[in-house]
Amino acid sequence: MDTIIRPEQKQEFKKIQDLVIDAFSNAEFSDQKEYLLVERIRRSDAYIPELSLVATDSDDQPIGHLLLSKVTIVDEDQSVESLALAPVSVATDYQKKGIGSRLITEALSRAKEMGYHSVIVLGHEHYYPKFGFKPASSWNIRAPFDVPDNVFMATELTENGLHDVQGVVHYSEAFSS
């Protein structure tokens, strides 16, 4: 399959919305509102257009999408910028074919090239470790809400990217609307 991964384009936002709705239509842990999160992130200061990626098929139609957006990790006397990986969406007809993995790998690579040092994810404990994620508690990084330790994870994009970083992750308002 000829899949291209590139930044999303404004004229395809409606197709991406439909893709996100489809991707989560049968998801076990979903409120079916992930498409609204995507819209809110795009309107927020946390949005990074270069890190909102789409996977397209040979006809340049979106079949996968993900967002990395800005978050901060805040401790008493320090605030460190990081990224949140959410949501990752793959059209139901293309799931379990490596599209999500390719999107994540490409997004992490691009984020590193842009100078970011870490990424946070709330996700499946057996899926995300293959991309280098491990429990965020390994760095004494905590979620701002109650969540099992094994599903709130972080990864370093650069060597020691989370060295001396600890605290609570502060998501943009887009995540709480």
CSV table of N, CA and C in Angstrom, one decimal:
chain,number,residue,atom,x,y,z
A,1,MET,N,0.8,-1.2,0.0
A,1,MET,CA,0.0,0.0,0.0
A,1,MET,C,0.9,1.2,0.0
A,2,ASP,N,0.6,2.2,-0.9
A,2,ASP,CA,1.4,3.4,-1.0
A,2,ASP,C,0.8,4.4,0.0
A,3,THR,N,1.3,4.5,1.2
A,3,THR,CA,0.9,5.4,2.2
A,3,THR,C,1.9,6.5,2.3
A,4,ILE,N,1.4,7.8,2.3
A,4,ILE,CA,2.2,8.9,2.6
A,4,ILE,C,1.8,9.6,3.9
A,5,ILE,N,2.8,10.0,4.7
A,5,ILE,CA,2.5,10.7,5.9
A,5,ILE,C,3.0,12.1,5.8
A,6,ARG,N,2.1,13.1,6.0
A,6,ARG,CA,2.4,14.5,5.9
A,6,ARG,C,1.6,15.3,6.8
A,7,PRO,N,1.9,16.6,7.0
A,7,PRO,CA,1.1,17.4,7.8
A,7,PRO,C,-0.3,17.6,7.2
A,8,GLU,N,-1.3,17.7,8.1
A,8,GLU,CA,-2.7,17.9,7.6
A,8,GLU,C,-2.8,19.2,6.9
A,9,GLN,N,-3.8,19.3,6.0
A,9,GLN,CA,-4.1,20.6,5.3
A,9,GLN,C,-5.5,21.0,5.7
A,10,LYS,N,-5.6,22.3,5.8
A,10,LYS,CA,-6.9,22.9,6.3
A,10,LYS,C,-8.1,22.4,5.4
A,11,GLN,N,-7.9,22.3,4.1
A,11,GLN,CA,-9.0,21.9,3.2
A,11,GLN,C,-9.5,20.5,3.5
A,12,GLU,N,-8.7,19.7,4.2
A,12,GLU,CA,-9.2,18.3,4.4
A,12,GLU,C,-9.7,18.1,5.9
A,13,PHE,N,-9.9,19.2,6.6
A,13,PHE,CA,-10.4,19.0,8.0
A,13,PHE,C,-11.7,18.2,8.1
A,14,LYS,N,-12.6,18.4,7.2
A,14,LYS,CA,-13.9,17.7,7.2
A,14,LYS,C,-13.6,16.2,7.0
A,15,LYS,N,-12.8,15.8,6.1
A,15,LYS,CA,-12.5,14.4,5.8
A,15,LYS,C,-11.8,13.8,7.0
A,16,ILE,N,-10.9,14.6,7.7
A,16,ILE,CA,-10.2,14.1,8.9
A,16,ILE,C,-11.2,13.9,10.0
A,17,GLN,N,-12.2,14.8,10.1
A,17,GLN,CA,-13.3,14.7,11.2
A,17,GLN,C,-14.0,13.4,10.9
A,18,ASP,N,-14.4,13.1,9.7
A,18,ASP,CA,-15.1,11.9,9.4
A,18,ASP,C,-14.2,10.6,9.7
A,19,LEU,N,-13.0,10.7,9.4
A,19,LEU,CA,-12.0,9.7,9.7
A,19,LEU,C,-11.9,9.4,11.2
A,20,VAL,N,-11.8,10.4,12.0
A,20,VAL,CA,-11.7,10.3,13.4
A,20,VAL,C,-13.0,9.7,14.0
A,21,ILE,N,-14.2,10.1,13.5
A,21,ILE,CA,-15.4,9.5,14.0
A,21,ILE,C,-15.5,8.1,13.6
A,22,ASP,N,-15.1,7.7,12.4
A,22,ASP,CA,-15.1,6.3,12.0
A,22,ASP,C,-14.1,5.5,12.8
A,23,ALA,N,-12.9,6.0,13.1
A,23,ALA,CA,-11.8,5.3,13.8
A,23,ALA,C,-12.3,4.9,15.2
A,24,PHE,N,-13.1,5.7,15.8
A,24,PHE,CA,-13.4,5.4,17.2
A,24,PHE,C,-14.9,4.9,17.3
A,25,SER,N,-15.5,4.6,16.2
A,25,SER,CA,-16.9,4.1,16.2
A,25,SER,C,-17.1,2.8,17.0
A,26,ASN,N,-16.1,2.0,17.0
A,26,ASN,CA,-16.2,0.7,17.7
A,26,ASN,C,-15.2,0.6,18.9
A,27,ALA,N,-14.6,1.7,19.2
A,27,ALA,CA,-13.5,1.6,20.3
A,27,ALA,C,-14.1,1.4,21.6
A,28,GLU,N,-13.5,0.5,22.4
A,28,GLU,CA,-14.0,0.1,23.7
A,28,GLU,C,-14.0,1.2,24.7
A,29,PHE,N,-12.9,2.0,24.7
A,29,PHE,CA,-12.8,3.1,25.7
A,29,PHE,C,-12.9,4.4,25.0
A,30,SER,N,-14.1,4.8,24.5
A,30,SER,CA,-14.2,6.0,23.8
A,30,SER,C,-15.6,6.7,24.1
A,31,ASP,N,-15.6,8.0,24.2
A,31,ASP,CA,-16.8,8.7,24.4
A,31,ASP,C,-17.4,9.2,23.0
A,32,GLN,N,-16.8,8.7,21.9
A,32,GLN,CA,-17.2,9.1,20.6
A,32,GLN,C,-17.1,10.5,20.3
A,33,LYS,N,-16.3,11.3,21.0
A,33,LYS,CA,-16.1,12.7,20.9
A,33,LYS,C,-14.7,13.1,20.6
A,34,GLU,N,-13.9,12.2,20.1
A,34,GLU,CA,-12.5,12.5,19.8
A,34,GLU,C,-12.3,13.6,18.8
A,35,TYR,N,-13.3,13.6,17.8
A,35,TYR,CA,-13.2,14.6,16.7
A,35,TYR,C,-13.4,16.0,17.3
A,36,LEU,N,-14.1,16.1,18.4
A,36,LEU,CA,-14.3,17.4,19.0
A,36,LEU,C,-12.9,17.9,19.7
A,37,LEU,N,-12.2,16.9,20.3
A,37,LEU,CA,-10.9,17.2,20.8
A,37,LEU,C,-10.0,17.7,19.7
A,38,VAL,N,-10.0,17.0,18.6
A,38,VAL,CA,-9.1,17.5,17.5
A,38,VAL,C,-9.5,18.9,17.1
A,39,GLU,N,-10.7,19.3,17.0
A,39,GLU,CA,-11.2,20.6,16.6
A,39,GLU,C,-10.7,21.6,17.7
A,40,ARG,N,-10.9,21.3,19.0
A,40,ARG,CA,-10.5,22.2,20.1
A,40,ARG,C,-9.0,22.4,20.1
A,41,ILE,N,-8.2,21.3,19.9
A,41,ILE,CA,-6.7,21.5,19.8
A,41,ILE,C,-6.3,22.4,18.7
A,42,ARG,N,-6.9,22.2,17.5
A,42,ARG,CA,-6.6,23.1,16.4
A,42,ARG,C,-6.8,24.6,16.7
A,43,ARG,N,-7.8,24.9,17.5
A,43,ARG,CA,-8.1,26.3,17.9
A,43,ARG,C,-7.3,26.8,19.1
A,44,SER,N,-6.5,25.9,19.7
A,44,SER,CA,-5.8,26.3,20.9
A,44,SER,C,-4.3,26.7,20.6
A,45,ASP,N,-3.7,27.3,21.6
A,45,ASP,CA,-2.3,27.7,21.5
A,45,ASP,C,-1.4,26.4,21.5
A,46,ALA,N,-1.9,25.3,21.9
A,46,ALA,CA,-1.2,24.0,22.0
A,46,ALA,C,-1.0,23.4,20.6
A,47,TYR,N,-1.7,23.8,19.6
A,47,TYR,CA,-1.7,23.3,18.3
A,47,TYR,C,-0.4,23.5,17.6
A,48,ILE,N,0.2,22.5,17.0
A,48,ILE,CA,1.4,22.6,16.2
A,48,ILE,C,1.1,22.0,14.8
A,49,PRO,N,0.8,22.8,13.8
A,49,PRO,CA,0.4,22.3,12.5
A,49,PRO,C,1.4,21.3,11.9
A,50,GLU,N,2.7,21.5,12.2
A,50,GLU,CA,3.7,20.5,11.6
A,50,GLU,C,3.6,19.1,12.3
A,51,LEU,N,2.9,19.1,13.4
A,51,LEU,CA,2.8,17.8,14.2
A,51,LEU,C,1.4,17.3,14.2
A,52,SER,N,0.6,17.8,13.4
A,52,SER,CA,-0.8,17.2,13.2
A,52,SER,C,-0.7,16.5,11.8
A,53,LEU,N,-0.5,15.2,11.9
A,53,LEU,CA,-0.1,14.4,10.7
A,53,LEU,C,-1.3,13.6,10.2
A,54,VAL,N,-1.3,13.4,8.9
A,54,VAL,CA,-2.3,12.6,8.2
A,54,VAL,C,-1.5,11.5,7.4
A,55,ALA,N,-2.1,10.3,7.4
A,55,ALA,CA,-1.6,9.2,6.5
A,55,ALA,C,-2.7,9.2,5.4
A,56,THR,N,-2.2,9.1,4.1
A,56,THR,CA,-3.1,9.1,3.0
A,56,THR,C,-2.8,7.9,2.2
A,57,ASP,N,-3.9,7.5,1.5
A,57,ASP,CA,-3.8,6.3,0.6
A,57,ASP,C,-3.2,6.8,-0.8
A,58,SER,N,-3.2,5.9,-1.8
A,58,SER,CA,-2.7,6.2,-3.1
A,58,SER,C,-3.5,7.3,-3.8
A,59,ASP,N,-4.7,7.5,-3.4
A,59,ASP,CA,-5.5,8.6,-4.0
A,59,ASP,C,-5.5,9.9,-3.1
A,60,ASP,N,-4.5,10.0,-2.2
A,60,ASP,CA,-4.4,11.1,-1.3
A,60,ASP,C,-5.6,11.4,-0.4
A,61,GLN,N,-6.3,10.3,-0.1
A,61,GLN,CA,-7.4,10.4,0.9
A,61,GLN,C,-6.9,10.0,2.3
A,62,PRO,N,-7.3,10.8,3.3
A,62,PRO,CA,-6.9,10.5,4.7
A,62,PRO,C,-7.4,9.1,5.1
A,63,ILE,N,-6.4,8.3,5.7
A,63,ILE,CA,-6.8,7.0,6.2
A,63,ILE,C,-6.3,6.9,7.7
A,64,GLY,N,-5.5,7.9,8.1
A,64,GLY,CA,-5.0,7.9,9.5
A,64,GLY,C,-4.7,9.4,9.9
A,65,HIS,N,-4.7,9.6,11.2
A,65,HIS,CA,-4.4,11.0,11.6
A,65,HIS,C,-3.9,10.9,13.1
A,66,LEU,N,-3.0,11.8,13.4
A,66,LEU,CA,-2.6,12.0,14.9
A,66,LEU,C,-2.2,13.4,15.1
A,67,LEU,N,-2.3,13.8,16.4
A,67,LEU,CA,-1.9,15.1,16.8
A,67,LEU,C,-0.9,15.0,18.0
A,68,LEU,N,0.2,15.8,17.9
A,68,LEU,CA,1.0,16.0,19.0
A,68,LEU,C,0.8,17.5,19.4
A,69,SER,N,0.4,17.8,20.6
A,69,SER,CA,0.2,19.2,21.0
A,69,SER,C,0.9,19.5,22.3
A,70,LYS,N,1.1,20.8,22.5
A,70,LYS,CA,1.9,21.2,23.7
A,70,LYS,C,1.2,21.0,25.0
A,71,VAL,N,2.0,20.5,25.9
A,71,VAL,CA,1.7,20.4,27.3
A,71,VAL,C,2.9,20.9,28.2
A,72,THR,N,2.6,21.2,29.4
A,72,THR,CA,3.7,21.5,30.3
A,72,THR,C,3.7,20.5,31.5
A,73,ILE,N,4.9,20.3,32.0
A,73,ILE,CA,5.1,19.5,33.2
A,73,ILE,C,5.5,20.4,34.3
A,74,VAL,N,4.7,20.6,35.3
A,74,VAL,CA,4.9,21.6,36.3
A,74,VAL,C,5.2,21.1,37.6
A,75,ASP,N,6.3,21.5,38.2
A,75,ASP,CA,6.7,21.2,39.6
A,75,ASP,C,6.7,22.6,40.3
A,76,GLU,N,6.9,22.6,41.6
A,76,GLU,CA,6.9,23.8,42.4
A,76,GLU,C,7.6,25.0,41.7
A,77,ASP,N,8.8,24.7,41.3
A,77,ASP,CA,9.6,25.9,40.8
A,77,ASP,C,10.1,25.8,39.4
A,78,GLN,N,9.5,24.8,38.7
A,78,GLN,CA,9.9,24.7,37.2
A,78,GLN,C,8.7,24.3,36.4
A,79,SER,N,8.8,24.7,35.1
A,79,SER,CA,7.8,24.3,34.2
A,79,SER,C,8.5,23.9,32.9
A,80,VAL,N,8.3,22.7,32.4
A,80,VAL,CA,9.0,22.2,31.2
A,80,VAL,C,8.0,21.9,30.1
A,81,GLU,N,8.3,22.3,28.9
A,81,GLU,CA,7.4,22.0,27.8
A,81,GLU,C,7.6,20.6,27.4
A,82,SER,N,6.5,19.9,27.0
A,82,SER,CA,6.5,18.6,26.5
A,82,SER,C,5.4,18.5,25.4
A,83,LEU,N,5.1,17.3,25.0
A,83,LEU,CA,4.0,17.1,24.0
A,83,LEU,C,3.1,16.0,24.5
A,84,ALA,N,1.8,16.2,24.1
A,84,ALA,CA,0.8,15.1,24.3
A,84,ALA,C,0.5,14.4,23.0
A,85,LEU,N,0.5,13.1,23.0
A,85,LEU,CA,0.1,12.4,21.8
A,85,LEU,C,-1.4,12.0,22.0
A,86,ALA,N,-2.2,12.6,21.2
A,86,ALA,CA,-3.7,12.3,21.3
A,86,ALA,C,-4.5,13.2,20.4
A,87,PRO,N,-5.4,12.7,19.7
A,87,PRO,CA,-5.7,11.2,19.6
A,87,PRO,C,-5.0,10.7,18.3
A,88,VAL,N,-4.9,9.3,18.3
A,88,VAL,CA,-4.4,8.6,17.1
A,88,VAL,C,-5.6,7.9,16.5
A,89,SER,N,-5.8,8.2,15.2
A,89,SER,CA,-7.0,7.7,14.6
A,89,SER,C,-6.6,7.0,13.3
A,90,VAL,N,-7.2,5.8,13.0
A,90,VAL,CA,-7.0,5.1,11.8
A,90,VAL,C,-8.4,4.6,11.3
A,91,ALA,N,-8.7,4.8,10.1
A,91,ALA,CA,-10.0,4.4,9.5
A,91,ALA,C,-10.2,2.9,9.8
A,92,THR,N,-11.4,2.5,10.1
A,92,THR,CA,-11.6,1.1,10.4
A,92,THR,C,-11.2,0.1,9.4
A,93,ASP,N,-11.3,0.5,8.1
A,93,ASP,CA,-10.9,-0.4,7.0
A,93,ASP,C,-9.3,-0.6,6.9
A,94,TYR,N,-8.6,0.3,7.6
A,94,TYR,CA,-7.1,0.3,7.6
A,94,TYR,C,-6.5,-0.1,8.9
A,95,GLN,N,-7.3,-0.4,9.9
A,95,GLN,CA,-6.8,-0.7,11.2
A,95,GLN,C,-6.0,-2.1,11.2
A,96,LYS,N,-5.1,-2.2,12.1
A,96,LYS,CA,-4.2,-3.4,12.2
A,96,LYS,C,-3.4,-3.7,10.9
A,97,LYS,N,-3.0,-2.6,10.3
A,97,LYS,CA,-2.2,-2.7,9.1
A,97,LYS,C,-0.9,-1.8,9.2
A,98,GLY,N,-0.6,-1.4,10.4
A,98,GLY,CA,0.6,-0.6,10.7
A,98,GLY,C,0.5,0.9,10.4
A,99,ILE,N,-0.6,1.4,10.1
A,99,ILE,CA,-0.8,2.8,9.8
A,99,ILE,C,-0.5,3.6,11.1
A,100,GLY,N,-1.2,3.2,12.2
A,100,GLY,CA,-1.0,4.0,13.4
A,100,GLY,C,0.5,4.0,13.8
A,101,SER,N,1.1,2.8,13.7
A,101,SER,CA,2.6,2.7,14.1
A,101,SER,C,3.4,3.6,13.2
A,102,ARG,N,3.1,3.7,11.9
A,102,ARG,CA,3.9,4.6,11.1
A,102,ARG,C,3.7,6.0,11.4
A,103,LEU,N,2.4,6.4,11.7
A,103,LEU,CA,2.1,7.8,12.1
A,103,LEU,C,2.9,8.1,13.4
A,104,ILE,N,2.8,7.3,14.4
A,104,ILE,CA,3.5,7.6,15.7
A,104,ILE,C,5.0,7.7,15.5
A,105,THR,N,5.6,6.8,14.8
A,105,THR,CA,7.0,6.8,14.5
A,105,THR,C,7.4,8.1,13.8
A,106,GLU,N,6.7,8.5,12.8
A,106,GLU,CA,7.0,9.7,12.0
A,106,GLU,C,6.8,10.9,12.9
A,107,ALA,N,5.7,10.9,13.7
A,107,ALA,CA,5.5,12.1,14.6
A,107,ALA,C,6.6,12.3,15.6
A,108,LEU,N,7.0,11.2,16.2
A,108,LEU,CA,8.1,11.3,17.2
A,108,LEU,C,9.4,11.8,16.6
A,109,SER,N,9.7,11.3,15.4
A,109,SER,CA,10.9,11.7,14.6
A,109,SER,C,10.8,13.2,14.3
A,110,ARG,N,9.7,13.7,13.8
A,110,ARG,CA,9.5,15.1,13.5
A,110,ARG,C,9.6,16.0,14.7
A,111,ALA,N,9.0,15.5,15.8
A,111,ALA,CA,9.0,16.3,17.1
A,111,ALA,C,10.5,16.4,17.5
A,112,LYS,N,11.2,15.4,17.5
A,112,LYS,CA,12.6,15.4,17.9
A,112,LYS,C,13.4,16.4,17.0
A,113,GLU,N,13.2,16.3,15.7
A,113,GLU,CA,13.8,17.3,14.7
A,113,GLU,C,13.5,18.7,15.0
A,114,MET,N,12.3,18.9,15.6
A,114,MET,CA,11.8,20.3,15.9
A,114,MET,C,12.4,20.8,17.2
A,115,GLY,N,13.1,19.9,18.0
A,115,GLY,CA,13.7,20.3,19.2
A,115,GLY,C,12.9,19.9,20.5
A,116,TYR,N,11.9,19.2,20.3
A,116,TYR,CA,11.1,18.7,21.5
A,116,TYR,C,11.9,17.6,22.2
A,117,HIS,N,11.7,17.5,23.5
A,117,HIS,CA,12.5,16.5,24.3
A,117,HIS,C,11.7,15.3,24.8
A,118,SER,N,10.4,15.4,24.8
A,118,SER,CA,9.6,14.3,25.4
A,118,SER,C,8.1,14.4,24.9
A,119,VAL,N,7.5,13.2,25.1
A,119,VAL,CA,6.1,13.1,24.7
A,119,VAL,C,5.4,12.3,25.8
A,120,ILE,N,4.1,12.7,26.1
A,120,ILE,CA,3.3,12.1,27.1
A,120,ILE,C,2.1,11.4,26.4
A,121,VAL,N,1.7,10.2,26.8
A,121,VAL,CA,0.5,9.6,26.2
A,121,VAL,C,-0.3,8.9,27.3
A,122,LEU,N,-1.6,8.9,27.2
A,122,LEU,CA,-2.5,8.1,28.0
A,122,LEU,C,-3.0,7.1,27.0
A,123,GLY,N,-2.5,5.9,27.2
A,123,GLY,CA,-2.9,4.9,26.2
A,123,GLY,C,-2.7,3.4,26.6
A,124,HIS,N,-2.8,2.5,25.7
A,124,HIS,CA,-2.8,1.1,25.9
A,124,HIS,C,-1.4,0.7,26.4
A,125,GLU,N,-1.4,0.0,27.5
A,125,GLU,CA,-0.1,-0.4,28.2
A,125,GLU,C,0.8,-1.3,27.4
A,126,HIS,N,0.2,-2.1,26.4
A,126,HIS,CA,0.9,-3.0,25.7
A,126,HIS,C,1.3,-2.5,24.3
A,127,TYR,N,0.7,-1.4,23.9
A,127,TYR,CA,0.9,-0.8,22.5
A,127,TYR,C,2.1,0.2,22.5
A,128,TYR,N,2.0,1.2,23.4
A,128,TYR,CA,2.9,2.3,23.3
A,128,TYR,C,4.3,2.0,23.8
A,129,PRO,N,4.6,1.0,24.6
A,129,PRO,CA,6.0,0.7,24.9
A,129,PRO,C,6.9,0.4,23.7
A,130,LYS,N,6.3,-0.1,22.6
A,130,LYS,CA,7.1,-0.4,21.5
A,130,LYS,C,7.7,0.8,20.8
A,131,PHE,N,7.2,2.0,21.2
A,131,PHE,CA,7.7,3.3,20.7
A,131,PHE,C,8.6,3.9,21.7
A,132,GLY,N,8.9,3.2,22.8
A,132,GLY,CA,9.8,3.8,23.8
A,132,GLY,C,9.1,4.4,25.0
A,133,PHE,N,7.8,4.3,25.1
A,133,PHE,CA,7.0,4.8,26.2
A,133,PHE,C,7.1,3.9,27.4
A,134,LYS,N,7.2,4.5,28.6
A,134,LYS,CA,7.2,3.7,29.8
A,134,LYS,C,6.4,4.6,30.8
A,135,PRO,N,6.0,4.0,31.9
A,135,PRO,CA,5.2,4.7,32.9
A,135,PRO,C,5.9,6.1,33.2
A,136,ALA,N,5.1,7.1,33.2
A,136,ALA,CA,5.6,8.5,33.4
A,136,ALA,C,6.1,8.6,34.9
A,137,SER,N,5.6,7.7,35.7
A,137,SER,CA,6.0,7.7,37.1
A,137,SER,C,7.5,7.4,37.3
A,138,SER,N,8.1,6.8,36.2
A,138,SER,CA,9.5,6.5,36.2
A,138,SER,C,10.3,7.8,36.4
A,139,TRP,N,9.7,8.9,36.0
A,139,TRP,CA,10.4,10.3,36.2
A,139,TRP,C,9.7,11.1,37.2
A,140,ASN,N,8.8,10.5,38.0
A,140,ASN,CA,7.9,11.2,38.9
A,140,ASN,C,7.1,12.2,38.2
A,141,ILE,N,6.6,11.9,37.1
A,141,ILE,CA,5.6,12.7,36.3
A,141,ILE,C,4.2,12.1,36.5
A,142,ARG,N,3.3,13.0,36.9
A,142,ARG,CA,2.0,12.5,37.2
A,142,ARG,C,0.9,13.1,36.3
A,143,ALA,N,-0.2,12.4,36.2
A,143,ALA,CA,-1.4,13.0,35.5
A,143,ALA,C,-2.1,13.9,36.4
A,144,PRO,N,-2.9,14.8,35.8
A,144,PRO,CA,-3.7,15.8,36.6
A,144,PRO,C,-5.0,15.1,37.1
A,145,PHE,N,-5.2,13.9,36.8
A,145,PHE,CA,-6.4,13.2,37.2
A,145,PHE,C,-6.0,11.7,37.6
A,146,ASP,N,-6.9,11.0,38.2
A,146,ASP,CA,-6.7,9.7,38.6
A,146,ASP,C,-6.7,8.7,37.4
A,147,VAL,N,-5.6,8.0,37.2
A,147,VAL,CA,-5.4,7.1,36.1
A,147,VAL,C,-4.4,6.0,36.5
A,148,PRO,N,-4.6,4.8,36.1
A,148,PRO,CA,-3.7,3.7,36.4
A,148,PRO,C,-2.3,4.1,35.9
A,149,ASP,N,-1.3,3.8,36.7
A,149,ASP,CA,0.1,4.1,36.4
A,149,ASP,C,0.6,3.5,35.1
A,150,ASN,N,0.1,2.3,34.8
A,150,ASN,CA,0.6,1.6,33.6
A,150,ASN,C,0.1,2.2,32.3
A,151,VAL,N,-0.9,3.1,32.3
A,151,VAL,CA,-1.4,3.6,31.0
A,151,VAL,C,-1.1,5.1,30.8
A,152,PHE,N,-0.5,5.7,31.8
A,152,PHE,CA,0.0,7.1,31.7
A,152,PHE,C,1.5,7.1,31.5
A,153,MET,N,1.9,7.3,30.3
A,153,MET,CA,3.3,7.1,29.9
A,153,MET,C,4.0,8.3,29.3
A,154,ALA,N,5.3,8.2,29.3
A,154,ALA,CA,6.2,9.2,28.7
A,154,ALA,C,7.3,8.5,27.9
A,155,THR,N,7.9,9.3,27.0
A,155,THR,CA,9.1,8.8,26.3
A,155,THR,C,10.0,10.1,26.1
A,156,GLU,N,11.3,9.8,26.2
A,156,GLU,CA,12.3,10.8,25.9
A,156,GLU,C,12.6,10.8,24.4
A,157,LEU,N,12.6,11.9,23.8
A,157,LEU,CA,13.0,12.0,22.3
A,157,LEU,C,14.5,12.3,22.2
A,158,THR,N,15.1,12.8,23.2
A,158,THR,CA,16.5,13.1,23.2
A,158,THR,C,17.1,12.4,24.5
A,159,GLU,N,18.4,12.1,24.4
A,159,GLU,CA,19.0,11.5,25.6
A,159,GLU,C,18.8,12.4,26.8
A,160,ASN,N,18.3,11.8,27.9
A,160,ASN,CA,18.0,12.5,29.1
A,160,ASN,C,17.1,13.6,29.0
A,161,GLY,N,16.1,13.5,28.0
A,161,GLY,CA,15.2,14.5,27.7
A,161,GLY,C,14.3,14.8,28.9
A,162,LEU,N,14.2,13.9,29.9
A,162,LEU,CA,13.3,14.1,31.1
A,162,LEU,C,14.2,14.1,32.3
A,163,HIS,N,15.5,14.2,32.2
A,163,HIS,CA,16.4,14.3,33.3
A,163,HIS,C,16.0,15.6,34.1
A,164,ASP,N,15.9,15.4,35.4
A,164,ASP,CA,15.5,16.5,36.3
A,164,ASP,C,14.2,17.1,36.1
A,165,VAL,N,13.3,16.4,35.3
A,165,VAL,CA,11.9,16.8,35.1
A,165,VAL,C,11.0,16.0,35.9
A,166,GLN,N,10.1,16.6,36.6
A,166,GLN,CA,9.1,15.9,37.4
A,166,GLN,C,7.9,16.9,37.6
A,167,GLY,N,6.8,16.3,38.1
A,167,GLY,CA,5.7,17.2,38.4
A,167,GLY,C,4.4,16.7,37.7
A,168,VAL,N,3.4,17.5,37.6
A,168,VAL,CA,2.1,17.2,37.1
A,168,VAL,C,2.0,17.7,35.6
A,169,VAL,N,1.5,16.9,34.8
A,169,VAL,CA,1.2,17.4,33.4
A,169,VAL,C,0.0,18.3,33.3
A,170,HIS,N,0.2,19.4,32.7
A,170,HIS,CA,-0.8,20.4,32.5
A,170,HIS,C,-1.2,20.4,31.0
A,171,TYR,N,-2.4,19.8,30.7
A,171,TYR,CA,-2.8,19.8,29.3
A,171,TYR,C,-3.5,21.2,29.0
A,172,SER,N,-3.5,21.4,27.7
A,172,SER,CA,-4.2,22.7,27.3
A,172,SER,C,-5.7,22.6,27.6
A,173,GLU,N,-6.4,23.7,27.6
A,173,GLU,CA,-7.8,23.7,27.9
A,173,GLU,C,-8.6,22.9,26.9
A,174,ALA,N,-8.0,22.7,25.7
A,174,ALA,CA,-8.7,21.9,24.7
A,174,ALA,C,-9.1,20.5,25.2
A,175,PHE,N,-8.3,20.0,26.2
A,175,PHE,CA,-8.6,18.6,26.7
A,175,PHE,C,-9.7,18.6,27.8
A,176,SER,N,-10.0,19.8,28.3
A,176,SER,CA,-11.0,19.8,29.4
A,176,SER,C,-12.4,20.4,29.0
A,177,SER,N,-12.5,20.8,27.8
A,177,SER,CA,-13.8,21.4,27.4
A,177,SER,C,-14.9,20.4,27.1
